[in-house]
Amino acid sequence: MLVFILFSNLGFTQNINKLNIQITVKDAESKLPIKGALLTVEGSSQKYKGQSDDFGSIVLNAIVSGNYKIKLSHSGYETIEKKLEFTTNQNLSLELKPASIELNEVVITATESRGMTSTSIIDKRAMQHLQPSSFTDLLELLPGGRSKDPVFNASNHIKLREVGIADSNYDISSLGTAFVIDGIPLNTDANLQYSTGPRMTITPGSGYANTRRNTTSKGVDMRSISTDQIEKVEIIRGIPSVEYGDLTSGLIKIKRKRGRSNWESRFKADEFSKLYYVGKGFESEEKRFVLNVGLDYLDAKSDPRNSFENYKRITASIRAQKTWEDDSYLLQWDSSLDYSGSMDNERADPNVGYAKIDRYSSDYNRFSIANSFDLDFKTSRFLKSIHVATSLSQQYDKIEQTKWVQVSNATAIPNNTEQGESDGIFLTPQYASELLVDGKPFDAFLKAMGDFEVRLFGITHALKAGSEWTYSKNNGKGQVYDTTHPPSPEMTTRPRSYKDIPASTDIAFFAEDAITIPLGKHQLNLAGGIRAMSLLNVPSAYAIHGKYYFDPRINAQWVLPSFQIGKHALKTELTVGAGQYTKFPTLAQLYPDYVYNDLVQLNYYHNTPEYRRINLMTYKTSAINYDLTPAINKKWEVRTDFSYDNNRFSVTFFNERLDSGFRSGSRYHALSYKKYDSSSIDPSALTSQPDLAEMSFVMDTLLTTYNITNNGSKLLKSGVEFQLSSKRFKSINTRFTLNGAWFKTTYTNSNPVYKSGQKDIIINGKRLPYLGLYQWDDGSIKQQLNTNLIVDTYIPSLGLEFSSSFQFMWFRSNQSTPMNGTPIAYINPSGEQYPYLEKDKSDPILQWLDIKYNDDLFEKRTIPMSMNMNLKISKDFYKKIRISMFVNRLFSYYQNYEINGQKIEQRGLTSPYFGMELNLNL
């Protein structure tokens, strides 16, 4: 009984001493409640944890009275640690002070990496200040970049370290730039979305509907990449690690947001588009599981006044991260499920013109799932980590085109798909053609890599070795249309299913070694490696079959000893790098469509449809170039970097040479066919179609060319990039950034070209088909020099930041390379090739193959200085609301110039482009 009384009294005493504590967490400046603050309450034998709710409240129930040490923390705020004594039920209010941010840490422009290769780093704060609509807008921040109005009615392709040219024969610039998102490359090799037939013009002045939007063998369309879910972007213009391959120009590494965050939303409106975004990051209490979700929508028009042409983009993403850890290892699993879709639409105004049904739409829908596993060994001396990444993606691409076709005379089309003679059919004088291009690219990716550490002769080697496997296949129906109502009467192709095209499979192996060698007060960093690649699953007839291509790369950085100048130390670094890069051909380049030549042998049109007859000789020619090889680029660069008192200056000299870019070349073939004499037909005596066996004919030959893909494009790049970034001066809270570049780019064709001469050769009223083989077909040398001065001010006490950028284009020049119009050979009507000699220039027929060019075509043309001034302003309210606006070309100046004595005025060419956005962080 005594024992029962004692225990009862003890339990009663403990119940009396258990307290309920309510703590409200507020912002010390705005006095608003803070959600998600983490509280740890630790006593001598008890420990409690809590997290503030939407009202900033944390309730701790049944706390034993006594002395406790509390810790209150939240990202973006200073942590509170204090001792409190709880003796009674209490309601406490604790205030968190915003964490003080060093002004020099606030960067709203791109920064140059201090690594061993030229890299521009753009973080989310710089992107937030820039207010982009797509990835295209970020290129303004690169050395040599300049702000441009968004173009949403045409595909956007990247060009690094070059002036740029509007010629599809140099698409290797964008095709050879690799985009890697969270370690997974964006593969576009199986993209076959192009339409055959006419270059359909719907909106006057808008160009060709499909030509402007075609992305086949052009690389990534930057319109499709939203920036709202990106944490950081690294644009590597120099020598990337051998870990990354199948590229020639550069590497874009995109890291998306991970970790806990409040609900964030963004609404942007400008002259061309409206953009909406919402996202949030969730985190478990022990921070071992993280979930991020995001959704954005873009609705854009090329002209706000034109509602018949628009572009829409939808991006949705769910990303998860799980961590396991003990004393010996750390395992991190990252998984993502993504959807991205875009819709291009263009149609004719039914109230304008005759072609009221013309319509074009292109839909792109991509679903992807990716997983990566990173296992770090804490105690292993040799094997440091293992990385495995996998991804699967499926696209559903569709082009739907409606075109009103009219023919002015009796036009025939073939009715067969094989080579030989056959009767064709007469086209309806006018009809509506329906074209469907159905593509279903499927991509798979697997990567396995290990990091090792070896110590030899007192030097630690950080080794990296691994392998990649990529699979690309298009399972779409291809180009589908009614062959009796083709998109164009002049078509030289037939419907083809993409399923019949073999898959592309490539494998790569790579190894790299990085070391650091201390040399007294100096330090030498070296990284070198080699990558071996092979394209599998290609027939043995291809020159690329069974071959491995090797890309050696090396970077070296010499860190000189710093020395004191006044109160601060000057730090100097010298970096050099060189390497080779290989890009394999795409499916469209390896397996092009057959070329069909339908030669009319008889075209007899009778008023009675049953008596009409058209006879064709069809030639089916393979356009495959079995000698096609990968495009290979060789580059080197030298960079110096100086730092002093948070001021930094870097300058880079670079040179690149690519001699084997993919382009459209030409081949010729001589096609023989019969020409029936229809004059012997008596229309009044016909009771059926004319009998070919009873008709006379003569043999004729057509000498014509067709296109193939070859390695004829040559790109030579050289130039200087520089950036000077000052510290942020505290007296005015302002930083000055000056960057720019001088680019010189040479575009030429290194392969001979077959083409007709200066004039058609006509003898006795008959055109003779002679062709010339010309060594130099086209080329140009382009140069530009531009600088950008960015003045940005950040006032944290007011939550205000604004920047002005002064963008100078000091000059742009273009000079066509001289072309020799004298052919090196000629082909006669029989298809025989002979060398073109000096005496042929005076031959009555062959002289017309010697093309005369005006020397004025090869004069250098220079556009002088122009300047634009841009303004961006952002204001934070209560750390929850952010309102921003921008005006590009608020002020512009364009210098007039002369070409061949004619004055060119540039005034009125540009007008301001402006917009604003609202950000909520709840």
CSV table of C-alpha atoms in Angstrom, one decimal, residues 231-536:
chain,number,residue,atom,x,y,z
A,231,GLU,CA,19.2,26.4,-60.1
A,232,LYS,CA,22.4,26.9,-62.0
A,233,VAL,CA,23.7,26.8,-65.6
A,234,GLU,CA,27.3,26.2,-66.6
A,235,ILE,CA,28.1,27.1,-70.2
A,236,ILE,CA,31.5,25.5,-71.0
A,237,ARG,CA,33.0,27.2,-74.0
A,238,GLY,CA,36.5,25.8,-73.5
A,239,ILE,CA,37.8,22.2,-73.1
A,240,PRO,CA,35.3,20.0,-71.1
A,241,SER,CA,36.1,16.8,-69.3
A,242,VAL,CA,36.3,13.6,-71.4
A,243,GLU,CA,33.3,12.5,-69.3
A,244,TYR,CA,31.2,14.4,-71.9
A,245,GLY,CA,31.2,13.6,-75.6
A,246,ASP,CA,29.3,13.5,-78.8
A,247,LEU,CA,29.8,17.2,-79.2
A,248,THR,CA,32.0,19.7,-81.1
A,249,SER,CA,31.2,23.3,-80.0
A,250,GLY,CA,30.5,23.4,-76.3
A,251,LEU,CA,28.7,21.9,-73.3
A,252,ILE,CA,25.7,23.3,-71.4
A,253,LYS,CA,25.3,21.8,-67.9
A,254,ILE,CA,21.9,22.6,-66.3
A,255,LYS,CA,21.3,21.9,-62.6
A,256,ARG,CA,17.7,22.1,-61.5
A,257,LYS,CA,16.4,23.2,-58.1
A,258,ARG,CA,16.6,20.7,-55.2
A,259,GLY,CA,15.7,21.1,-51.6
A,260,ARG,CA,13.0,22.7,-49.5
A,261,SER,CA,11.4,25.9,-50.7
A,262,ASN,CA,8.2,27.9,-50.2
A,263,TRP,CA,5.5,28.0,-52.8
A,264,GLU,CA,6.9,30.2,-55.5
A,265,SER,CA,5.1,31.5,-58.5
A,266,ARG,CA,6.0,33.8,-61.4
A,267,PHE,CA,3.9,35.7,-63.9
A,268,LYS,CA,5.6,37.5,-66.7
A,269,ALA,CA,4.0,39.6,-69.5
A,270,ASP,CA,5.7,41.4,-72.4
A,271,GLU,CA,4.9,42.4,-75.9
A,272,PHE,CA,5.1,38.9,-77.3
A,273,SER,CA,4.2,36.4,-74.5
A,274,LYS,CA,2.7,35.6,-71.2
A,275,LEU,CA,4.4,33.1,-68.8
A,276,TYR,CA,3.1,31.4,-65.7
A,277,TYR,CA,5.1,29.3,-63.2
A,278,VAL,CA,4.4,27.6,-59.9
A,279,GLY,CA,6.7,25.3,-57.9
A,280,LYS,CA,7.6,24.1,-54.4
A,281,GLY,CA,10.2,22.0,-52.6
A,282,PHE,CA,9.3,19.6,-49.8
A,283,GLU,CA,11.7,18.2,-47.3
A,284,SER,CA,11.3,15.5,-44.6
A,285,GLU,CA,12.1,16.5,-41.0
A,286,GLU,CA,15.4,14.6,-41.0
A,287,LYS,CA,16.2,16.1,-44.4
A,288,ARG,CA,16.8,12.7,-45.9
A,289,PHE,CA,14.0,12.9,-48.4
A,290,VAL,CA,13.4,15.9,-50.7
A,291,LEU,CA,10.6,16.4,-53.3
A,292,ASN,CA,10.5,19.2,-55.8
A,293,VAL,CA,7.6,20.0,-58.1
A,294,GLY,CA,7.2,22.6,-60.8
A,295,LEU,CA,4.8,23.6,-63.6
A,296,ASP,CA,5.2,26.4,-66.1
A,297,TYR,CA,3.2,27.6,-69.2
A,298,LEU,CA,4.2,30.0,-71.9
A,299,ASP,CA,1.8,31.5,-74.5
A,300,ALA,CA,3.7,33.5,-77.2
A,301,LYS,CA,2.9,35.3,-80.4
A,302,SER,CA,5.3,36.6,-83.0
A,303,ASP,CA,3.0,39.6,-83.5
A,304,PRO,CA,0.5,40.6,-80.8
A,305,ARG,CA,-1.8,41.7,-83.6
A,306,ASN,CA,-1.8,38.3,-85.3
A,307,SER,CA,-3.9,35.7,-83.5
A,308,PHE,CA,-3.4,33.1,-86.3
A,309,GLU,CA,0.2,32.3,-85.4
A,310,ASN,CA,1.4,31.4,-81.9
A,311,TYR,CA,3.7,29.1,-79.9
A,312,LYS,CA,2.9,27.4,-76.6
A,313,ARG,CA,5.1,25.6,-74.1
A,314,ILE,CA,4.2,23.5,-71.1
A,315,THR,CA,6.8,22.0,-68.7
A,316,ALA,CA,6.1,19.9,-65.7
A,317,SER,CA,8.6,18.2,-63.4
A,318,ILE,CA,8.6,16.0,-60.3
A,319,ARG,CA,12.1,15.5,-58.7
A,320,ALA,CA,12.9,13.3,-55.7
A,321,GLN,CA,16.0,12.8,-53.7
A,322,LYS,CA,16.7,10.3,-51.0
A,323,THR,CA,19.8,10.0,-48.9
A,324,TRP,CA,21.1,7.0,-46.8
A,325,GLU,CA,24.2,7.5,-44.6
A,326,ASP,CA,26.3,5.8,-42.0
A,327,ASP,CA,29.9,5.9,-40.9
A,328,SER,CA,31.3,4.2,-44.0
A,329,TYR,CA,29.2,5.4,-46.9
A,330,LEU,CA,26.8,8.0,-48.2
A,331,LEU,CA,24.2,6.9,-50.8
A,332,GLN,CA,22.1,9.5,-52.7
A,333,TRP,CA,19.3,8.5,-55.1
A,334,ASP,CA,17.9,11.2,-57.5
A,335,SER,CA,14.9,10.5,-59.6
A,336,SER,CA,12.9,12.7,-61.9
A,337,LEU,CA,9.7,12.5,-64.0
A,338,ASP,CA,9.4,15.2,-66.6
A,339,TYR,CA,7.0,16.3,-69.3
A,340,SER,CA,7.7,19.0,-71.8
A,341,GLY,CA,5.5,20.0,-74.7
A,342,SER,CA,5.3,22.7,-77.3
A,343,MET,CA,2.7,23.6,-79.9
A,344,ASP,CA,3.5,25.6,-83.0
A,345,ASN,CA,0.5,26.8,-84.9
A,346,GLU,CA,0.1,28.9,-88.0
A,347,ARG,CA,-3.0,29.3,-90.3
A,348,ALA,CA,-4.3,31.6,-92.9
A,349,ASP,CA,-6.7,34.4,-92.0
A,350,PRO,CA,-10.0,33.2,-93.6
A,351,ASN,CA,-10.9,36.8,-94.4
A,352,VAL,CA,-7.7,37.5,-96.4
A,353,GLY,CA,-6.5,35.8,-99.6
A,354,TYR,CA,-7.7,32.7,-101.5
A,355,ALA,CA,-5.8,30.0,-99.6
A,356,LYS,CA,-8.3,30.1,-96.7
A,357,ILE,CA,-7.6,26.6,-95.6
A,358,ASP,CA,-3.8,26.7,-95.3
A,359,ARG,CA,-2.8,25.5,-91.9
A,360,TYR,CA,0.4,24.3,-90.2
A,361,SER,CA,0.8,22.9,-86.7
A,362,SER,CA,3.7,21.2,-85.0
A,363,ASP,CA,3.3,19.5,-81.7
A,364,TYR,CA,6.1,18.1,-79.5
A,365,ASN,CA,5.5,16.1,-76.4
A,366,ARG,CA,8.3,14.5,-74.5
A,367,PHE,CA,8.0,12.2,-71.4
A,368,SER,CA,11.2,11.2,-69.6
A,369,ILE,CA,12.2,9.4,-66.4
A,370,ALA,CA,15.7,9.5,-65.0
A,371,ASN,CA,17.5,8.0,-62.1
A,372,SER,CA,21.0,8.4,-60.7
A,373,PHE,CA,22.8,6.8,-57.8
A,374,ASP,CA,25.8,8.3,-56.2
A,375,LEU,CA,27.6,6.1,-53.6
A,376,ASP,CA,30.4,7.8,-51.7
A,377,PHE,CA,32.8,5.7,-49.7
A,378,LYS,CA,34.0,7.6,-46.6
A,379,THR,CA,36.8,5.2,-45.5
A,380,SER,CA,38.0,3.7,-48.8
A,381,ARG,CA,41.5,4.9,-49.8
A,382,PHE,CA,41.3,3.9,-53.5
A,383,LEU,CA,37.6,3.8,-54.6
A,384,LYS,CA,36.0,7.1,-53.6
A,385,SER,CA,32.7,7.0,-55.3
A,386,ILE,CA,30.5,5.2,-57.9
A,387,HIS,CA,28.0,7.0,-60.1
A,388,VAL,CA,25.3,5.4,-62.2
A,389,ALA,CA,22.8,7.3,-64.2
A,390,THR,CA,19.9,6.0,-66.4
A,391,SER,CA,17.2,7.6,-68.4
A,392,LEU,CA,14.4,6.7,-70.8
A,393,SER,CA,12.5,9.2,-72.9
A,394,GLN,CA,9.6,8.9,-75.3
A,395,GLN,CA,8.5,11.7,-77.7
A,396,TYR,CA,5.3,12.0,-79.6
A,397,ASP,CA,5.9,14.5,-82.4
A,398,LYS,CA,3.3,15.5,-85.0
A,399,ILE,CA,3.3,17.9,-87.9
A,400,GLU,CA,-0.1,18.5,-89.5
A,401,GLN,CA,-0.2,20.5,-92.7
A,402,THR,CA,-3.0,21.5,-94.9
A,403,LYS,CA,-2.2,23.2,-98.2
A,404,TRP,CA,-4.4,24.3,-101.1
A,405,VAL,CA,-2.7,23.2,-104.3
A,406,GLN,CA,-3.6,24.4,-107.8
A,407,VAL,CA,-2.0,23.2,-111.1
A,408,SER,CA,-2.1,25.3,-114.2
A,409,ASN,CA,-1.8,22.5,-116.8
A,410,ALA,CA,-2.2,18.7,-117.2
A,411,THR,CA,0.2,17.5,-114.5
A,412,ALA,CA,1.0,13.9,-113.9
A,413,ILE,CA,2.2,12.1,-110.8
A,414,PRO,CA,3.5,8.6,-110.5
A,415,ASN,CA,1.6,5.8,-109.0
A,416,ASN,CA,4.4,3.4,-108.0
A,417,THR,CA,7.2,3.3,-105.5
A,418,GLU,CA,9.7,1.1,-107.4
A,419,GLN,CA,12.0,1.8,-110.3
A,420,GLY,CA,10.7,1.2,-113.8
A,421,GLU,CA,8.1,2.2,-116.3
A,422,SER,CA,4.6,2.7,-115.3
A,423,ASP,CA,1.5,4.7,-116.1
A,424,GLY,CA,0.8,7.7,-113.9
A,425,ILE,CA,-2.3,9.6,-113.1
A,426,PHE,CA,-3.4,13.1,-113.8
A,427,LEU,CA,-3.7,15.5,-110.9
A,428,THR,CA,-7.0,17.2,-110.0
A,429,PRO,CA,-6.6,20.8,-111.1
A,430,GLN,CA,-7.1,22.0,-107.5
A,431,TYR,CA,-7.3,20.1,-104.3
A,432,ALA,CA,-6.6,20.3,-100.5
A,433,SER,CA,-3.5,18.3,-99.6
A,434,GLU,CA,-3.3,16.8,-96.1
A,435,LEU,CA,0.1,15.9,-94.7
A,436,LEU,CA,0.9,14.2,-91.5
A,437,VAL,CA,4.4,13.7,-90.2
A,438,ASP,CA,4.3,11.3,-87.2
A,439,GLY,CA,7.5,10.9,-85.2
A,440,LYS,CA,8.0,8.9,-82.0
A,441,PRO,CA,11.7,9.2,-81.0
A,442,PHE,CA,12.7,6.9,-78.2
A,443,ASP,CA,16.0,7.4,-76.3
A,444,ALA,CA,17.7,5.4,-73.7
A,445,PHE,CA,20.9,6.3,-71.8
A,446,LEU,CA,23.1,4.5,-69.4
A,447,LYS,CA,26.2,5.8,-67.7
A,448,ALA,CA,28.5,4.2,-65.1
A,449,MET,CA,31.5,6.0,-63.7
A,450,GLY,CA,33.9,5.6,-60.8
A,451,ASP,CA,36.2,8.1,-59.0
A,452,PHE,CA,39.5,6.8,-57.6
A,453,GLU,CA,42.4,8.2,-55.7
A,454,VAL,CA,46.0,7.0,-56.1
A,455,ARG,CA,49.1,8.5,-54.5
A,456,LEU,CA,52.3,8.1,-56.4
A,457,PHE,CA,55.6,9.8,-55.7
A,458,GLY,CA,54.0,12.1,-53.2
A,459,ILE,CA,51.3,13.3,-55.7
A,460,THR,CA,47.7,12.5,-55.3
A,461,HIS,CA,45.9,11.4,-58.6
A,462,ALA,CA,42.2,11.9,-58.8
A,463,LEU,CA,41.2,9.4,-61.4
A,464,LYS,CA,37.9,9.1,-63.2
A,465,ALA,CA,36.9,6.3,-65.5
A,466,GLY,CA,33.6,5.2,-67.0
A,467,SER,CA,31.4,4.2,-69.9
A,468,GLU,CA,28.3,5.6,-71.6
A,469,TRP,CA,25.7,3.8,-73.8
A,470,THR,CA,23.1,5.6,-75.9
A,471,TYR,CA,20.2,4.2,-77.9
A,472,SER,CA,18.0,6.3,-80.3
A,473,LYS,CA,15.1,5.0,-82.4
A,474,ASN,CA,12.2,6.6,-84.1
A,475,ASN,CA,9.1,4.4,-84.2
A,476,GLY,CA,6.7,6.9,-85.9
A,477,LYS,CA,4.6,6.4,-89.0
A,478,GLY,CA,6.7,9.0,-90.8
A,479,GLN,CA,5.3,11.1,-93.6
A,480,VAL,CA,1.8,10.1,-94.4
A,481,TYR,CA,-0.3,11.6,-97.2
A,482,ASP,CA,-2.5,10.6,-100.1
A,483,THR,CA,-0.2,10.0,-103.0
A,484,THR,CA,-3.0,11.0,-105.4
A,485,HIS,CA,-3.1,14.4,-103.7
A,486,PRO,CA,0.5,15.1,-102.8
A,487,PRO,CA,1.6,18.3,-101.0
A,488,SER,CA,3.4,19.3,-104.2
A,489,PRO,CA,3.3,18.0,-107.8
A,490,GLU,CA,7.1,18.4,-107.9
A,491,MET,CA,7.8,16.1,-105.0
A,492,THR,CA,10.8,13.7,-105.4
A,493,THR,CA,10.0,11.6,-102.4
A,494,ARG,CA,7.5,9.0,-101.3
A,495,PRO,CA,5.8,8.3,-98.0
A,496,ARG,CA,8.2,6.4,-95.7
A,497,SER,CA,7.7,4.9,-92.3
A,498,TYR,CA,10.3,5.9,-89.7
A,499,LYS,CA,10.0,2.5,-88.1
A,500,ASP,CA,12.0,1.1,-91.1
A,501,ILE,CA,15.0,3.2,-90.2
A,502,PRO,CA,17.5,1.3,-88.0
A,503,ALA,CA,18.3,2.5,-84.5
A,504,SER,CA,21.4,4.4,-83.6
A,505,THR,CA,23.5,3.0,-80.8
A,506,ASP,CA,26.8,4.3,-79.7
A,507,ILE,CA,29.1,3.4,-76.9
A,508,ALA,CA,31.9,5.4,-75.3
A,509,PHE,CA,34.7,4.8,-72.8
A,510,PHE,CA,36.6,7.5,-71.0
A,511,ALA,CA,39.4,7.9,-68.5
A,512,GLU,CA,40.8,11.0,-66.9
A,513,ASP,CA,43.5,11.9,-64.4
A,514,ALA,CA,43.7,15.2,-62.4
A,515,ILE,CA,46.7,16.1,-60.2
A,516,THR,CA,47.8,19.1,-58.2
A,517,ILE,CA,51.6,19.7,-58.0
A,518,PRO,CA,52.9,22.2,-55.4
A,519,LEU,CA,56.0,24.0,-56.7
A,520,GLY,CA,57.1,26.1,-53.8
A,521,LYS,CA,54.7,29.0,-53.6
A,522,HIS,CA,53.4,28.0,-57.0
A,523,GLN,CA,50.8,25.4,-57.8
A,524,LEU,CA,50.2,23.5,-61.0
A,525,ASN,CA,46.9,21.8,-61.7
A,526,LEU,CA,46.7,19.3,-64.5
A,527,ALA,CA,43.8,17.3,-65.9
A,528,GLY,CA,44.1,15.1,-69.0
A,529,GLY,CA,42.1,12.2,-70.4
A,530,ILE,CA,40.9,10.4,-73.5
A,531,ARG,CA,37.5,9.4,-74.7
A,532,ALA,CA,36.9,6.5,-77.2
A,533,MET,CA,33.6,6.3,-79.1
A,534,SER,CA,32.1,4.0,-81.6
A,535,LEU,CA,28.8,4.0,-83.5
A,536,LEU,CA,27.2,0.6,-83.3
